[in-house]
């Protein structure tokens, strides 16, 4: 019998995430997957899981879980207080959670998304090869609800000997390298200078679909509508209000607003941890 | 765009004629832009042919759009752009590709409005809509939602001024040059002309081919058994005679 986790507190938004479902964009299926993929992989590695075993991704307020059997878990990503039955426990390292005890993942003290990995991985039903919750199109498991029971897979073996793990701190300032294009020519030269020199801030309306920004609008050189075209992960799309939106993992696969530039995938983990109000600078890569 | 998009004497277009623009989209993607929907479909088909033949470098995603094909997850986009520039791309033949038949009851709430825009009686909308063979140009908006081209320009209609908060699964809809069938209930601003009685085949992630309508697939709309509902006949009376000048 494998373990089950009862959701004692689901938090603001807790979803199951793994490496997502690439390869289906032509069907309108978003990539999905953990927004801070390095955090997911590190948490899994500390438990001896496959690096892209499914984990829980929390949003700002954490969550609380009660296993029906002893389990080992790692909480990483956004730093937060971790307790087991109210007693402080390690963050960023394996924690033993006895059957019936409550693992509480507290509110993030910095950053946005904490990751809860469990030895054996979260065993939700895969859809198109992935267990990820896709908030844009509704594929994969629904976000966790209070009282919901989540299955855990069979651990591959004993949890490895703990090692010092380097968890990067959430960004106090988000510096995003960009490569112009594919539609940089839809913007005025002044707008392109503004884009890579002005101070933007992370908008509170950001989500798994996109990191929205507040700041000076980018003026278009080309009026009219862009026929729908494929969008890459990390695309910086500029909607009619002129404020750049950085596409994250649940982004639509096609879109009709011009993409001024693209942020490379390795830079997106920091974007996933940039809380509302964090200063953003786009810099030419 | 550079060049003149000149066709060769055979009608085949080559990248060398200058009808193709490869735009970089980050470190690992190319957005290949073409002058029109036909050449986009032809280029997309050529990409798929070359991948099937094993002569395409690794590409993680091939995502057609209205006038573009996105090649994402490409190790060296610049090298691929140079190769593409030398491709001979034959036009897409009208009779290639799978044909999927979609049964439709022409009973949508916007049937009368569309009939007015087309200058026909509502009962005739189905015959008009069903007279063409469509092609899935691209997907997006929702899994399994295909944008179907094939409606002649005189039958193109604009989106509704106010989108609906809920369009039911199976709704057969029109907007601009496109027809579509909603695979599941979502908000939507398209004009609803009919209903696919059982929309479940449109999207089934448990099936090997999850989407019924994949880019390049040809589609025909056929009248579902028991179609032509009383509702559409009633709607007819209200709007017949507003004439083709009403819009579009």
Coordinates of C-alpha atoms in Angstrom, one line a residue:
Chain A
X1 CA 0.0 0.0 0.0
X2 CA 1.3 3.4 -0.9
X3 CA 0.7 6.5 1.2
X4 CA -2.1 9.0 0.8
X5 CA -2.0 12.6 1.8
X6 CA -5.1 14.4 3.1
X7 CA -5.2 18.1 2.3
X8 CA -5.7 19.8 5.6
X9 CA -5.2 23.2 4.1
X10 CA -5.0 23.7 0.4
X11 CA -3.7 27.3 0.5
X12 CA -4.3 30.0 -2.1
X13 CA -3.4 27.7 -5.1
X14 CA -1.7 24.4 -4.8
X15 CA -1.3 22.3 -7.9
X16 CA 0.3 19.1 -9.0
X17 CA 3.3 19.8 -11.3
X18 CA 6.0 17.8 -13.1
X19 CA 7.9 18.5 -16.3
X20 CA 4.7 19.3 -18.1
X21 CA 3.4 18.1 -21.5
X22 CA 5.6 19.4 -24.3
X23 CA 5.1 18.3 -27.8
X24 CA 1.4 19.0 -28.0
X25 CA 1.4 22.8 -28.7
X26 CA 0.1 22.3 -32.2
X27 CA -3.1 20.9 -30.6
X28 CA -3.6 23.9 -28.4
X29 CA -2.1 22.2 -25.3
X30 CA 0.1 24.4 -23.1
X31 CA 3.5 23.2 -21.9
X32 CA 2.5 23.4 -18.3
X33 CA 4.8 22.0 -15.6
X34 CA 6.6 23.4 -12.5
X35 CA 7.3 27.1 -13.0
X36 CA 10.4 26.9 -10.9
X37 CA 11.7 23.7 -12.5
X38 CA 15.1 23.7 -10.9
X39 CA 13.4 23.8 -7.5
X40 CA 11.2 20.8 -8.4
X41 CA 14.2 18.9 -9.6
X42 CA 16.3 19.6 -6.6
X43 CA 13.5 18.7 -4.2
X44 CA 13.1 15.4 -6.1
X45 CA 16.8 14.7 -6.1
X46 CA 17.1 15.1 -2.4
X47 CA 14.5 12.3 -2.0
X48 CA 16.0 10.0 -4.6
X49 CA 12.9 10.5 -6.9
X50 CA 13.2 10.9 -10.6
X51 CA 14.0 14.5 -11.1
X52 CA 10.7 15.3 -12.8
X53 CA 8.5 13.2 -10.5
X54 CA 5.2 15.1 -9.7
X55 CA 5.4 17.5 -6.8
X56 CA 3.0 20.1 -5.3
X57 CA 3.5 23.7 -6.2
X58 CA 2.1 26.2 -3.7
X59 CA 1.4 29.8 -4.2
X60 CA 2.3 32.4 -1.4
X61 CA 0.3 30.8 1.4
X62 CA 1.6 27.2 1.4
X63 CA -0.5 24.2 2.3
X64 CA -0.8 21.5 5.0
X65 CA -0.9 17.7 4.4
X66 CA -1.5 14.7 6.6
X67 CA -0.1 11.4 5.4
X68 CA -1.8 8.1 6.4
X69 CA 1.6 6.4 6.5
X70 CA 5.1 7.6 7.3
X71 CA 6.5 9.6 4.4
X72 CA 9.6 11.6 3.7
X73 CA 9.1 15.0 2.1
X74 CA 11.2 18.0 1.0
X75 CA 9.9 21.5 1.0
X76 CA 11.9 23.9 -1.2
X77 CA 11.6 26.7 -3.7
X78 CA 10.2 29.8 -2.0
X79 CA 11.5 29.8 1.6
X80 CA 8.8 29.3 4.3
X81 CA 8.4 28.0 7.8
X82 CA 7.9 24.2 7.8
X83 CA 6.4 22.4 10.8
X84 CA 5.4 18.8 11.6
X85 CA 2.6 18.7 14.2
X86 CA 3.5 22.3 15.1
X87 CA 7.2 21.5 15.7
X88 CA 9.7 23.3 13.4
X89 CA 11.2 21.1 10.7
X90 CA 13.8 21.6 8.0
X91 CA 13.2 23.6 4.9
X92 CA 15.1 22.5 1.8
X93 CA 16.0 19.1 3.2
X94 CA 14.3 15.8 3.8
X95 CA 11.7 15.7 6.6
X96 CA 10.2 12.6 8.1
X97 CA 6.4 13.0 8.5
X98 CA 4.9 10.2 10.6
X99 CA 1.5 8.7 9.8
X100 CA -1.2 11.0 11.0
X101 CA 1.0 14.0 11.6
X102 CA 0.4 17.3 9.8
X103 CA 3.2 18.7 7.5
X104 CA 2.5 22.4 7.4
X105 CA 4.1 24.4 4.6
X106 CA 3.8 28.0 5.8
X107 CA 3.4 31.2 3.9
X108 CA 6.4 32.1 1.8
X109 CA 8.7 34.5 3.6
X110 CA 10.2 35.5 0.2
X111 CA 9.3 34.4 -3.3
X112 CA 6.0 33.0 -4.5
X113 CA 6.0 29.2 -5.0
X114 CA 7.2 26.5 -2.6
X115 CA 7.5 22.9 -3.8
X116 CA 6.5 19.9 -1.7
X117 CA 8.1 16.7 -3.0
X118 CA 7.3 13.4 -1.4
X119 CA 9.5 10.2 -1.7
X120 CA 7.7 8.2 -4.4
X121 CA 6.2 11.3 -6.1
X122 CA 2.6 12.5 -6.3
X123 CA 0.7 9.8 -8.2
X124 CA -2.1 11.7 -9.9
X125 CA -3.5 10.3 -13.1
X126 CA -1.4 11.4 -16.1
X127 CA -2.9 13.2 -19.0
X128 CA -0.9 13.2 -22.3
X129 CA 2.1 11.9 -20.3
X130 CA 2.0 14.5 -17.5
X131 CA 0.4 14.9 -14.1
X132 CA 0.7 18.7 -14.3
X133 CA -2.3 20.9 -13.6
X134 CA -2.8 23.2 -16.6
X135 CA -4.7 26.2 -15.4
X136 CA -5.3 27.7 -18.9
X137 CA -7.0 24.7 -20.4
X138 CA -8.0 22.6 -17.4
X139 CA -5.9 19.5 -18.2
X140 CA -4.6 17.4 -15.4
X141 CA -5.8 17.3 -11.8
X142 CA -7.8 20.2 -10.4
X143 CA -6.1 22.5 -7.9
X144 CA -6.1 21.0 -4.4
X145 CA -9.1 21.5 -2.3
X146 CA -9.4 21.2 1.5
X147 CA -10.1 17.6 2.4
X148 CA -8.9 16.2 -0.9
X149 CA -6.8 13.1 -0.8
X150 CA -3.7 12.8 -3.0
X151 CA -2.0 9.5 -3.7
X152 CA 1.8 9.0 -3.4
X153 CA 3.8 6.7 -5.6
X154 CA 6.1 3.9 -4.5
X155 CA 9.5 5.3 -3.4
X156 CA 12.3 4.1 -5.7
X157 CA 14.5 3.3 -2.7
X158 CA 15.8 4.7 0.5
X159 CA 16.1 8.5 0.7
X160 CA 19.8 9.4 -0.1
X161 CA 22.2 10.7 2.5
X162 CA 21.5 14.4 2.9
X163 CA 23.7 16.8 1.1
X164 CA 24.0 20.5 1.3
X165 CA 21.7 21.8 -1.5
X166 CA 22.1 25.2 -3.1
X167 CA 18.6 26.8 -3.1
X168 CA 18.8 30.1 -4.9
X169 CA 17.1 33.0 -3.1
X170 CA 14.0 34.6 -4.7
X171 CA 15.0 37.7 -6.6
X172 CA 14.9 41.1 -4.8
X173 CA 15.1 42.4 -8.4
X174 CA 14.2 40.4 -11.5
X175 CA 16.7 40.9 -14.3
X176 CA 15.5 39.2 -17.4
X177 CA 17.8 38.7 -20.4
X178 CA 15.9 39.1 -23.7
X179 CA 16.5 38.5 -27.3
X180 CA 14.5 40.8 -29.5
X181 CA 12.0 39.3 -31.9
X182 CA 10.0 37.8 -33.5
X183 CA 7.9 41.0 -33.6
X184 CA 10.2 43.7 -32.3
X185 CA 9.6 45.5 -35.6
X186 CA 6.0 46.1 -34.5
X187 CA 7.3 48.6 -32.0
X188 CA 8.9 52.1 -32.3
X189 CA 12.6 52.4 -31.7
X190 CA 11.7 54.5 -28.7
X191 CA 9.6 51.7 -27.3
X192 CA 12.4 49.2 -27.7
X193 CA 14.7 51.6 -25.8
X194 CA 12.1 52.0 -23.1
X195 CA 11.6 48.2 -22.9
X196 CA 15.3 47.5 -22.1
X197 CA 15.9 50.6 -19.9
X198 CA 12.8 51.4 -17.9
X199 CA 12.0 50.0 -14.5
X200 CA 9.0 47.7 -14.5
X201 CA 7.4 46.0 -11.6
X202 CA 5.7 42.6 -11.2
X203 CA 2.0 43.1 -11.3
X204 CA -0.2 41.4 -8.7
X205 CA -2.3 40.1 -11.7
X206 CA 0.5 37.6 -12.6
X207 CA -0.2 33.9 -12.6
X208 CA 1.0 30.6 -14.1
X209 CA 0.0 31.9 -17.5
X210 CA 2.1 35.0 -17.5
X211 CA 4.1 37.4 -15.4
X212 CA 2.4 40.7 -16.0
X213 CA 4.3 43.9 -15.5
X214 CA 3.5 47.5 -14.5
X215 CA 5.5 50.3 -16.1
X216 CA 5.7 52.5 -19.2
X217 CA 3.7 51.2 -22.1
X218 CA 5.4 50.2 -25.3
X219 CA 4.2 52.1 -28.3
X220 CA 3.6 50.2 -31.4
X221 CA 4.9 51.2 -34.8
X222 CA 2.5 49.0 -36.6
X223 CA -1.3 49.3 -36.1
X224 CA -3.7 46.6 -36.8
X225 CA -4.1 43.0 -35.7
X226 CA -1.5 40.3 -35.8
X227 CA -2.9 37.1 -37.2
X228 CA -2.7 34.3 -34.6
X229 CA 0.7 32.8 -34.4
X230 CA 2.6 30.2 -32.3
X231 CA 4.0 31.5 -29.0
X232 CA 7.1 30.1 -27.2
X233 CA 7.6 29.8 -23.5
X234 CA 9.4 33.0 -22.3
X235 CA 7.8 35.1 -25.0
X236 CA 7.2 38.7 -24.0
X237 CA 3.9 39.6 -25.5
X238 CA 2.6 43.1 -25.6
X239 CA -1.2 43.4 -25.3
X240 CA -3.0 46.6 -26.3
X241 CA -2.3 48.3 -23.0
X242 CA 1.4 48.2 -23.9
X243 CA 2.6 46.5 -20.7
X244 CA 4.8 43.5 -21.4
X245 CA 3.6 40.1 -20.3
X246 CA 6.2 37.3 -19.9
X247 CA 4.6 34.0 -20.9
X248 CA 5.1 31.3 -18.3
X249 CA 4.3 27.6 -18.5
X250 CA 0.5 27.7 -18.8
X251 CA 0.7 30.3 -21.7
X252 CA -1.6 29.9 -24.7
X253 CA 0.0 28.1 -27.6
X254 CA -1.1 30.7 -30.1
X255 CA -1.8 34.4 -29.7
X256 CA -2.6 37.5 -31.6
X257 CA -0.5 40.2 -29.8
X258 CA 3.0 40.9 -30.9
X259 CA 6.0 39.3 -29.1
X260 CA 8.6 42.0 -28.7
X261 CA 11.3 39.6 -27.3
X262 CA 12.0 36.2 -25.7
X263 CA 13.4 35.4 -22.3
X264 CA 15.5 32.2 -22.3
X265 CA 14.0 29.3 -20.3
X266 CA 16.8 29.2 -17.6
X267 CA 15.8 32.7 -16.6
X268 CA 12.2 31.8 -16.0
X269 CA 12.7 30.1 -12.6
X270 CA 13.5 33.5 -11.1
X271 CA 10.5 35.0 -12.7
X272 CA 8.4 32.3 -11.1
X273 CA 9.6 33.5 -7.7
X274 CA 9.3 37.2 -8.2
X275 CA 6.5 38.5 -6.0
X276 CA 4.2 41.3 -6.9
X277 CA 6.0 44.6 -6.7
X278 CA 9.4 43.2 -7.5
X279 CA 11.4 45.5 -9.8
X280 CA 11.9 44.0 -13.3
X281 CA 14.5 45.0 -15.8
X282 CA 14.6 43.5 -19.3
X283 CA 18.2 43.5 -20.6
X284 CA 19.5 42.6 -24.0
X285 CA 21.1 39.2 -23.8
Chain B
X1 CA 9.3 40.8 -46.0
X2 CA 11.6 40.8 -48.9
X3 CA 11.1 39.6 -52.5
X4 CA 8.0 39.3 -54.5
X5 CA 6.6 35.9 -53.7
X6 CA 6.8 34.9 -57.3
X7 CA 5.4 31.6 -58.3
X8 CA 7.4 29.3 -60.7
X9 CA 5.8 28.2 -63.9
X10 CA 4.6 25.0 -62.2
X11 CA 2.9 27.0 -59.5
X12 CA 5.3 25.7 -56.9
X13 CA 6.8 28.2 -54.6
X14 CA 10.3 28.0 -53.3
X15 CA 11.8 29.7 -50.3
X16 CA 14.3 31.3 -52.8
X17 CA 11.5 33.3 -54.4
X18 CA 11.6 35.3 -51.2
X19 CA 8.1 34.5 -50.0
X20 CA 9.3 33.3 -46.6
X21 CA 10.7 35.2 -43.7
X22 CA 12.3 33.3 -40.8
X23 CA 12.1 35.4 -37.6
X24 CA 14.1 34.4 -34.6
X25 CA 12.0 33.7 -31.5
X26 CA 14.6 33.3 -28.7
X27 CA 17.6 31.0 -28.7
X28 CA 15.8 27.9 -29.8
X29 CA 12.9 28.8 -32.1
X30 CA 12.1 30.2 -35.5
X31 CA 8.9 31.8 -36.5
X32 CA 8.6 31.2 -40.3
X33 CA 6.2 33.7 -41.8
X34 CA 4.5 33.2 -45.1
X35 CA 2.4 35.6 -47.3
X36 CA -0.9 33.8 -47.1
X37 CA -2.9 30.9 -45.6
X38 CA -2.3 28.7 -48.6
X39 CA 1.4 29.0 -48.6
X40 CA 1.4 28.6 -44.8
X41 CA -0.5 25.3 -45.2
X42 CA 2.0 24.2 -47.9
X43 CA 5.0 25.1 -45.8
X44 CA 3.5 23.3 -42.8
X45 CA 2.9 20.2 -44.9
X46 CA 6.5 20.3 -46.1
X47 CA 7.8 20.5 -42.6
X48 CA 5.8 17.5 -41.6
X49 CA 6.9 15.6 -44.7
X50 CA 10.6 16.3 -44.0
X51 CA 10.2 15.3 -40.4
X52 CA 8.5 12.0 -41.4
X53 CA 11.4 11.5 -43.9
X54 CA 13.9 12.1 -41.1
X55 CA 15.5 15.0 -43.0
X56 CA 14.5 17.7 -40.5
X57 CA 16.8 18.5 -37.6
X58 CA 15.3 17.9 -34.1
X59 CA 12.2 20.1 -33.5
X60 CA 10.2 19.8 -30.3
X61 CA 7.1 21.7 -31.5
X62 CA 5.7 22.5 -34.9
X63 CA 3.0 25.0 -34.4
X64 CA 1.2 26.5 -37.4
X65 CA -0.6 29.8 -37.1
X66 CA -2.6 31.9 -39.5
X67 CA 0.4 33.1 -41.6
X68 CA 3.3 31.4 -39.7
X69 CA 4.8 28.1 -38.7
X70 CA 6.6 28.1 -35.3
X71 CA 9.5 25.7 -35.1
X72 CA 10.3 25.5 -31.4
X73 CA 13.0 23.5 -29.6
X74 CA 15.5 23.8 -32.4
X75 CA 19.2 23.3 -31.5
X76 CA 20.4 25.8 -34.1
X77 CA 17.7 28.1 -35.4
X78 CA 20.1 30.0 -37.7
X79 CA 21.3 26.9 -39.4
X80 CA 17.7 25.7 -39.9
X81 CA 16.7 29.1 -41.3
X82 CA 19.5 28.7 -43.9
X83 CA 18.3 25.2 -44.8
X84 CA 14.7 26.3 -45.1
X85 CA 15.7 29.0 -47.5
X86 CA 16.6 26.3 -50.0
X87 CA 13.5 24.2 -49.8
X88 CA 11.2 23.6 -52.7
X89 CA 7.7 23.8 -51.3
X90 CA 4.9 22.4 -53.5
X91 CA 1.4 23.8 -53.0
X92 CA -1.0 21.8 -50.9
X93 CA -3.4 19.7 -53.1
X94 CA -7.0 20.2 -52.2
X95 CA -7.6 16.4 -52.0
X96 CA -4.8 15.5 -49.6
X97 CA -5.1 14.7 -46.0
X98 CA -7.6 12.9 -43.9
X99 CA -11.3 14.0 -44.1
X100 CA -13.3 14.2 -40.9
X101 CA -17.0 14.6 -41.1
X102 CA -18.6 16.7 -38.4
X103 CA -22.4 16.2 -37.9
X104 CA -24.2 19.5 -37.2
X105 CA -27.6 20.6 -36.2
X106 CA -28.0 24.1 -37.5
X107 CA -29.7 25.5 -34.5
X108 CA -27.3 28.1 -33.1
X109 CA -28.5 31.2 -31.3
X110 CA -26.7 33.4 -33.9
X111 CA -28.1 31.5 -36.9
X112 CA -30.6 34.3 -37.8
X113 CA -27.9 37.0 -37.6
X114 CA -25.5 35.0 -39.8
X115 CA -28.3 34.3 -42.2
X116 CA -29.0 38.0 -42.4
X117 CA -25.3 38.8 -43.0
X118 CA -25.2 36.2 -45.7
X119 CA -28.5 37.3 -47.3
X120 CA -30.1 33.9 -47.0
X121 CA -32.9 32.4 -45.0
X122 CA -31.8 30.7 -41.8
X123 CA -32.8 27.3 -43.1
X124 CA -30.2 27.8 -45.9
X125 CA -27.2 28.5 -43.6
X126 CA -26.5 24.8 -43.1
X127 CA -26.5 24.1 -46.8
X128 CA -24.1 27.0 -47.4
X129 CA -21.9 26.1 -44.5
X130 CA -21.9 22.5 -45.5
X131 CA -21.0 23.1 -49.1
X132 CA -17.3 23.6 -48.5
X133 CA -14.4 21.4 -47.6
X134 CA -12.5 23.0 -44.8
X135 CA -8.9 22.5 -43.6
X136 CA -7.6 22.9 -40.0
X137 CA -5.2 25.8 -40.4
X138 CA -4.1 25.8 -36.8
X139 CA -5.2 25.0 -33.2
X140 CA -5.2 27.2 -30.1
X141 CA -7.6 28.8 -27.6
X142 CA -8.3 25.4 -26.1
X143 CA -7.1 21.8 -26.6
X144 CA -8.6 20.4 -29.7
X145 CA -10.0 23.8 -30.9
X146 CA -9.2 24.0 -34.6
X147 CA -9.4 27.1 -36.7
X148 CA -10.9 25.9 -40.0
X149 CA -10.3 27.8 -43.2
X150 CA -12.3 27.2 -46.4
X151 CA -15.3 29.6 -46.1
X152 CA -15.2 32.0 -49.1
X153 CA -14.5 35.7 -48.1
X154 CA -18.1 36.8 -48.9
X155 CA -19.3 34.5 -46.1
X156 CA -16.9 35.8 -43.5
X157 CA -18.6 37.3 -40.4
X158 CA -17.1 39.3 -37.5
X159 CA -17.1 38.2 -33.9
X160 CA -20.0 39.2 -31.7
X161 CA -19.7 42.6 -30.2
X162 CA -20.1 41.1 -26.7
X163 CA -18.6 37.7 -26.1
X164 CA -20.7 35.1 -24.3
X165 CA -19.5 34.0 -20.9
X166 CA -20.3 30.4 -21.8
X167 CA -20.4 28.8 -25.2
X168 CA -21.5 25.1 -24.9
X169 CA -19.3 22.2 -26.0
X170 CA -20.2 21.3 -29.5
X171 CA -21.1 24.8 -30.6
X172 CA -20.3 25.2 -34.3
X173 CA -19.2 28.8 -34.8
X174 CA -17.9 31.4 -37.2
X175 CA -15.5 34.3 -36.9
X176 CA -13.6 36.1 -39.6
X177 CA -12.3 33.6 -42.1
X178 CA -12.7 30.7 -39.6
X179 CA -15.1 28.0 -38.7
X180 CA -14.7 26.0 -35.5
X181 CA -16.4 23.6 -33.1
X182 CA -16.0 24.2 -29.4
X183 CA -14.6 21.0 -27.8
X184 CA -15.8 22.1 -24.4
X185 CA -17.7 24.9 -22.7
X186 CA -15.7 28.1 -22.5
X187 CA -16.3 31.8 -22.9
X188 CA -16.3 32.8 -26.5
X189 CA -17.1 35.6 -29.0
X190 CA -17.8 33.7 -32.1
X191 CA -21.2 33.5 -33.9
X192 CA -22.9 30.3 -33.1
X193 CA -24.7 28.7 -36.0
X194 CA -25.1 25.1 -34.9
X195 CA -24.4 22.2 -32.6
X196 CA -22.4 19.0 -33.0
X197 CA -24.7 16.7 -31.1
X198 CA -21.9 14.6 -29.5
X199 CA -18.7 16.7 -29.2
X200 CA -16.8 14.2 -27.2
X201 CA -14.7 12.9 -30.1
X202 CA -13.2 16.4 -30.6
X203 CA -10.9 16.0 -27.6
X204 CA -10.1 12.8 -25.8
X205 CA -6.7 12.8 -24.2
X206 CA -7.1 9.1 -23.4
X207 CA -7.1 8.4 -27.2
X208 CA -3.8 7.9 -29.0
X209 CA -4.8 10.9 -31.2
X210 CA -6.2 13.2 -28.6
X211 CA -7.5 15.9 -31.0
X212 CA -9.9 15.0 -33.8
X213 CA -9.0 18.2 -35.6
X214 CA -5.3 18.5 -36.1
X215 CA -3.5 21.0 -38.3
X216 CA -3.8 19.9 -42.0
X217 CA -6.9 17.8 -41.4
X218 CA -9.7 18.4 -43.9
X219 CA -13.2 18.7 -42.5
X220 CA -16.8 18.5 -43.9
X221 CA -19.8 19.5 -42.0
X222 CA -22.8 17.2 -42.6
X223 CA -26.3 17.7 -41.4
X224 CA -27.0 15.6 -38.3
X225 CA -29.9 13.3 -38.3
X226 CA -33.0 15.1 -37.1
X227 CA -31.5 18.5 -37.8
X228 CA -33.4 21.7 -38.8
X229 CA -35.0 22.3 -35.5
X230 CA -38.1 24.4 -34.9
X231 CA -36.0 27.0 -33.3
X232 CA -34.1 27.8 -36.4
X233 CA -37.4 28.0 -38.4
X234 CA -38.8 30.5 -35.9
X235 CA -35.7 32.6 -36.0
X236 CA -36.1 32.7 -39.8
X237 CA -39.2 34.8 -39.7
X238 CA -37.7 37.5 -37.7
X239 CA -34.7 38.3 -39.9
X240 CA -35.3 37.1 -43.5
X241 CA -35.2 40.0 -45.8
X242 CA -32.7 42.2 -43.9
X243 CA -30.5 41.5 -46.9
X244 CA -26.8 41.0 -47.6
X245 CA -26.0 44.7 -46.9
X246 CA -26.5 44.2 -43.2
X247 CA -22.8 43.7 -42.5
X248 CA -19.7 41.5 -42.9

